[in-house]
Amino acid sequence: QLQLVDSGGGLVQAGGSLRLSCVASGRTFSTYAMGWFRQAPGKEREFVAVVSWSGDNTNYADSVKGRFTISRDNAKNTVYLQMNALKPEDTAVYYCAANIVLRSDYVSVRSAEYDYWGQGTQVTVSS
């Protein structure tokens, strides 16, 4: 089992920044690709960003490219999502997730492939 704890959400004005963190415990963190997803009220959960086990490969949703940056520190068992130039449409509950992988460069945008999920952290962007 892998436990994930999300944090760092909050209320911010449009144009502002937040950094989300997700700390993992329970198993070897470095064998997982790590992703961030979000779910706004009345909408389905959607992919935001993912980083490979090695940290060398990333992928982003078009809506956040150029504004968000995902990174990981395997020594600290932590994945980060730096969010800049936030917009009201970024308002959602953000979830980190872990995907068991065999290749160090593998990344997926499909939530069904992820094996463990954090509890979520609320991000609210005011206009």
XYZ file of N, CA and C in Angstrom:
381
model
N 0.833 -1.194 0.000
C 0.000 0.000 0.000
C 0.870 1.247 0.000
N 0.364 2.260 -0.673
C 1.023 3.559 -0.703
C 0.010 4.581 -0.218
N 0.400 5.391 0.743
C -0.473 6.449 1.227
C 0.006 7.787 0.662
N -0.946 8.584 0.206
C -0.641 9.888 -0.380
C -1.394 10.967 0.393
N -0.689 12.025 0.752
C -1.299 13.140 1.461
C -1.028 14.416 0.682
N -2.125 15.006 0.165
C -2.048 16.256 -0.600
C -2.102 17.447 0.360
N -1.459 18.530 -0.035
C -1.574 19.770 0.725
C -1.197 20.952 -0.158
N -1.447 22.158 0.366
C -1.010 23.359 -0.328
C -2.103 24.146 -1.006
N -3.310 23.636 -0.999
C -4.403 24.371 -1.617
C -4.781 25.595 -0.808
N -5.668 26.401 -1.378
C -6.117 27.601 -0.690
C -6.862 28.518 -1.613
N -7.084 29.738 -1.118
C -7.786 30.770 -1.876
C -6.756 31.766 -2.398
N -6.809 32.047 -3.694
C -5.861 32.971 -4.299
C -6.582 33.790 -5.362
N -6.094 34.996 -5.587
C -6.675 35.829 -6.638
C -6.160 35.398 -8.009
N -6.943 35.691 -9.015
C -6.523 35.400 -10.384
C -5.160 36.053 -10.655
N -4.303 35.271 -11.311
C -2.952 35.735 -11.569
C -1.943 35.312 -10.516
N -2.430 34.813 -9.405
C -1.560 34.404 -8.330
C -0.990 33.009 -8.520
N -0.274 32.551 -7.495
C 0.406 31.263 -7.558
C 0.147 30.440 -6.301
N 0.208 29.148 -6.462
C 0.164 28.197 -5.357
C 1.082 27.037 -5.703
N 1.601 26.374 -4.668
C 2.363 25.153 -4.880
C 1.728 24.038 -4.074
N 1.283 23.026 -4.766
C 0.726 21.846 -4.113
C 1.832 20.829 -3.865
N 1.678 20.100 -2.770
C 2.619 19.033 -2.439
C 1.857 17.750 -2.180
N 2.511 16.651 -2.433
C 1.926 15.337 -2.167
C 3.037 14.459 -1.615
N 2.871 14.047 -0.372
C 3.874 13.217 0.286
C 3.397 11.774 0.302
N 4.266 10.880 -0.113
C 3.941 9.460 -0.166
C 4.639 8.698 0.945
N 3.971 7.656 1.418
C 4.579 6.791 2.422
C 4.048 5.383 2.240
N 4.815 4.411 2.723
C 4.330 3.046 2.748
C 5.028 2.106 1.787
N 5.481 2.606 0.636
C 6.174 1.746 -0.321
C 7.253 2.555 -1.018
N 7.995 1.904 -1.891
C 9.065 2.565 -2.621
C 8.475 3.579 -3.587
N 8.672 4.834 -3.295
C 8.056 5.909 -4.054
C 8.560 5.967 -5.480
N 9.802 5.653 -5.697
C 10.409 5.906 -7.002
C 9.936 4.945 -8.078
N 9.143 3.942 -7.757
C 8.659 3.041 -8.801
C 7.290 3.451 -9.321
N 6.872 4.647 -8.991
C 5.572 5.151 -9.410
C 5.740 6.395 -10.282
N 4.957 6.448 -11.361
C 4.729 7.727 -12.004
C 3.706 8.458 -11.155
N 3.822 9.777 -11.076
C 2.938 10.554 -10.219
C 2.185 11.586 -11.029
N 0.892 11.634 -10.796
C 0.064 12.581 -11.539
C -0.746 13.467 -10.632
N -1.220 14.560 -11.211
C -2.193 15.437 -10.564
C -3.448 15.474 -11.442
N -4.588 15.345 -10.789
C -5.875 15.466 -11.440
C -6.681 16.502 -10.674
N -7.765 16.975 -11.285
C -8.626 17.924 -10.579
C -10.077 17.663 -10.936
N -10.939 18.084 -10.018
C -12.373 17.937 -10.243
C -13.083 19.186 -9.751
N -13.735 19.850 -10.683
C -14.527 21.037 -10.355
C -15.961 20.609 -10.063
N -16.719 21.428 -9.339
C -18.107 21.075 -9.018
C -18.915 20.806 -10.281
N -19.609 19.671 -10.290
C -20.453 19.338 -11.421
C -19.724 18.824 -12.644
N -18.416 18.643 -12.524
C -17.625 18.169 -13.667
C -16.909 16.875 -13.322
N -16.479 16.174 -14.356
C -15.723 14.947 -14.138
C -14.279 15.277 -13.779
N -13.638 14.314 -13.142
C -12.224 14.482 -12.814
C -11.417 14.541 -14.106
N -10.451 15.449 -14.158
C -9.657 15.602 -15.368
C -8.166 15.600 -15.058
N -7.409 15.156 -16.039
C -5.958 15.119 -15.936
C -5.387 16.529 -15.939
N -4.343 16.739 -15.130
C -3.654 18.030 -15.088
C -2.195 17.879 -15.532
N -1.464 16.990 -14.851
C -0.040 16.837 -15.153
C 0.461 15.510 -14.620
N 1.564 15.038 -15.182
C 2.166 13.789 -14.727
C 3.677 13.881 -14.896
N 4.379 13.211 -13.988
C 5.842 13.110 -14.077
C 6.219 11.649 -13.954
N 7.197 11.233 -14.738
C 7.612 9.834 -14.744
C 8.369 9.470 -13.477
N 8.541 8.188 -13.292
C 9.334 7.640 -12.193
C 10.723 8.304 -12.165
N 11.354 8.435 -13.317
C 12.710 8.989 -13.395
C 12.718 10.512 -13.213
N 11.563 11.137 -13.396
C 11.504 12.592 -13.336
C 11.857 13.275 -14.638
N 12.246 12.510 -15.646
C 12.705 13.086 -16.904
C 11.585 13.345 -17.896
N 10.450 12.716 -17.692
C 9.350 12.835 -18.649
C 8.130 13.428 -17.969
N 7.542 14.427 -18.586
C 6.345 15.051 -18.055
C 5.315 15.233 -19.162
N 4.079 15.420 -18.757
C 3.006 15.705 -19.705
C 1.994 16.593 -18.997
N 1.389 17.502 -19.755
C 0.457 18.467 -19.171
C -0.816 18.546 -20.006
N -1.907 18.836 -19.338
C -3.130 19.183 -20.051
C -2.902 20.500 -20.787
N -3.531 20.634 -21.945
C -3.360 21.853 -22.737
C -3.751 23.101 -21.939
N -4.740 22.946 -21.088
C -5.261 24.102 -20.349
C -4.277 24.664 -19.323
N -3.249 23.892 -18.972
C -2.308 24.356 -17.943
C -0.877 24.495 -18.466
N -0.650 24.112 -19.705
C 0.702 24.200 -20.271
C 1.219 25.626 -20.221
N 2.460 25.760 -19.790
C 3.078 27.074 -19.678
C 2.788 27.788 -18.374
N 1.838 27.274 -17.599
C 1.484 27.893 -16.307
C 1.815 26.994 -15.130
N 1.650 25.681 -15.302
C 1.880 24.725 -14.212
C 3.158 23.938 -14.493
N 3.836 23.564 -13.405
C 5.028 22.733 -13.514
C 4.970 21.628 -12.471
N 5.119 20.400 -12.939
C 5.145 19.257 -12.022
C 6.599 18.826 -11.823
N 6.920 18.432 -10.608
C 8.271 17.949 -10.305
C 8.184 16.962 -9.154
N 9.268 16.244 -8.941
C 9.283 15.277 -7.844
C 10.664 15.237 -7.215
N 10.665 14.885 -5.931
C 11.900 14.690 -5.183
C 11.803 13.304 -4.569
N 12.428 12.337 -5.192
C 12.306 10.956 -4.719
C 12.953 10.763 -3.351
N 13.947 11.568 -3.032
C 14.572 11.462 -1.707
C 13.613 11.864 -0.605
N 12.664 12.744 -0.943
C 11.680 13.213 0.038
C 10.310 12.565 -0.170
N 10.221 11.647 -1.126
C 8.941 10.983 -1.417
C 7.830 11.994 -1.687
N 8.148 13.025 -2.427
C 7.218 14.130 -2.606
C 7.130 14.524 -4.082
N 5.916 14.835 -4.508
C 5.677 15.405 -5.823
C 5.032 16.772 -5.630
N 5.391 17.698 -6.512
C 4.925 19.073 -6.404
C 4.172 19.483 -7.676
N 3.275 20.433 -7.510
C 2.642 21.074 -8.649
C 2.705 22.578 -8.410
N 3.590 23.239 -9.133
C 3.690 24.681 -9.059
C 2.705 25.281 -10.041
N 1.795 26.086 -9.523
C 0.731 26.661 -10.351
C 0.881 28.173 -10.366
N 1.149 28.708 -11.538
C 1.297 30.148 -11.720
C 0.195 30.685 -12.633
N 0.032 31.982 -12.617
C -0.966 32.640 -13.476
C -2.318 31.956 -13.361
N -2.739 31.724 -12.141
C -3.982 30.989 -11.909
C -5.190 31.757 -12.431
N -6.162 30.981 -12.899
C -7.392 31.525 -13.457
C -8.579 30.991 -12.664
N -9.704 31.707 -12.675
C -10.889 31.184 -11.965
C -11.282 29.780 -12.423
N -11.057 29.470 -13.676
C -11.408 28.130 -14.164
C -10.478 27.028 -13.651
N -9.435 27.401 -12.935
C -8.580 26.404 -12.279
C -9.154 25.967 -10.933
N -10.219 26.602 -10.499
C -10.845 26.241 -9.233
C -11.337 24.803 -9.269
N -10.892 24.013 -8.295
C -11.241 22.590 -8.252
C -10.605 21.968 -7.011
N -10.987 20.736 -6.756
C -10.242 19.911 -5.807
C -9.152 19.193 -6.603
N -7.933 19.317 -6.136
C -6.781 18.717 -6.808
C -6.351 17.463 -6.062
N -6.131 16.405 -6.839
C -5.745 15.117 -6.280
C -4.413 14.669 -6.870
N -3.521 14.199 -6.019
C -2.344 13.520 -6.567
C -2.662 12.030 -6.649
N -1.952 11.350 -7.523
C -2.202 9.936 -7.749
C -0.911 9.250 -8.166
N -0.820 7.964 -7.835
C 0.375 7.173 -8.129
C 0.025 6.015 -9.051
N 0.850 5.850 -10.048
C 0.652 4.812 -11.053
C 1.849 3.853 -11.020
N 1.603 2.577 -10.663
C 2.677 1.580 -10.663
C 3.161 1.384 -12.097
N 4.452 1.540 -12.321
C 4.989 1.441 -13.673
C 6.212 0.529 -13.705
N 6.505 0.020 -14.903
C 7.683 -0.823 -15.102
C 8.796 -0.071 -15.819
N 8.419 0.958 -16.579
C 9.418 1.761 -17.300
C 9.599 3.088 -16.605
N 10.829 3.505 -16.490
C 11.119 4.722 -15.732
C 10.612 5.981 -16.426
N 10.325 5.908 -17.731
C 9.896 7.093 -18.468
C 8.396 7.089 -18.783
N 7.673 6.100 -18.280
C 6.264 5.958 -18.641
C 5.401 6.993 -17.928
N 4.490 7.601 -18.683
C 3.510 8.508 -18.096
C 2.154 8.227 -18.728
N 1.094 8.464 -17.980
C -0.256 8.255 -18.479
C -1.148 9.420 -18.082
N -2.099 9.746 -18.950
C -3.083 10.787 -18.654
C -4.416 10.186 -18.225
N -4.511 8.851 -18.210
C -5.768 8.163 -17.917
C -5.887 7.872 -16.425
N -6.912 8.406 -15.807
C -7.084 8.211 -14.367
C -7.265 6.744 -14.002
N -7.808 5.951 -14.918
C -8.060 4.535 -14.630
C -6.766 3.747 -14.424
N -5.655 4.286 -14.892
C -4.381 3.583 -14.739
C -3.734 3.822 -13.384
N -4.253 4.759 -12.619
C -3.632 5.118 -11.345
C -4.141 4.233 -10.215
N -3.218 3.860 -9.346
C -3.503 2.848 -8.339
C -3.813 3.420 -6.959
N -3.262 4.559 -6.664
C -3.457 5.172 -5.346
C -3.754 6.650 -5.528
N -4.582 7.176 -4.602
C -5.019 8.565 -4.691
C -4.892 9.251 -3.341
N -4.569 10.537 -3.407
C -4.620 11.356 -2.208
C -6.047 11.759 -1.897
N -6.209 12.465 -0.780
C -7.544 12.845 -0.322
C -8.058 14.100 -1.005
N -7.171 14.831 -1.654
C -7.556 16.043 -2.368
C -7.308 17.297 -1.550
N -7.020 18.386 -2.264
C -6.845 19.693 -1.641
C -7.559 20.733 -2.493
N -8.318 21.605 -1.846
C -9.150 22.575 -2.547
C -8.323 23.769 -3.010
N -8.473 24.112 -4.278
C -7.890 25.325 -4.836
C -9.033 26.204 -5.325
N -9.082 27.425 -4.835
C -10.112 28.372 -5.243
C -9.441 29.637 -5.758
N -9.777 30.010 -6.986
C -9.191 31.193 -7.606
C -10.308 32.211 -7.809
N -10.165 33.352 -7.180
C -11.182 34.397 -7.288
C -10.826 35.362 -8.420
N -11.871 35.907 -9.035
C -11.652 36.835 -10.165
C -11.501 38.269 -9.702
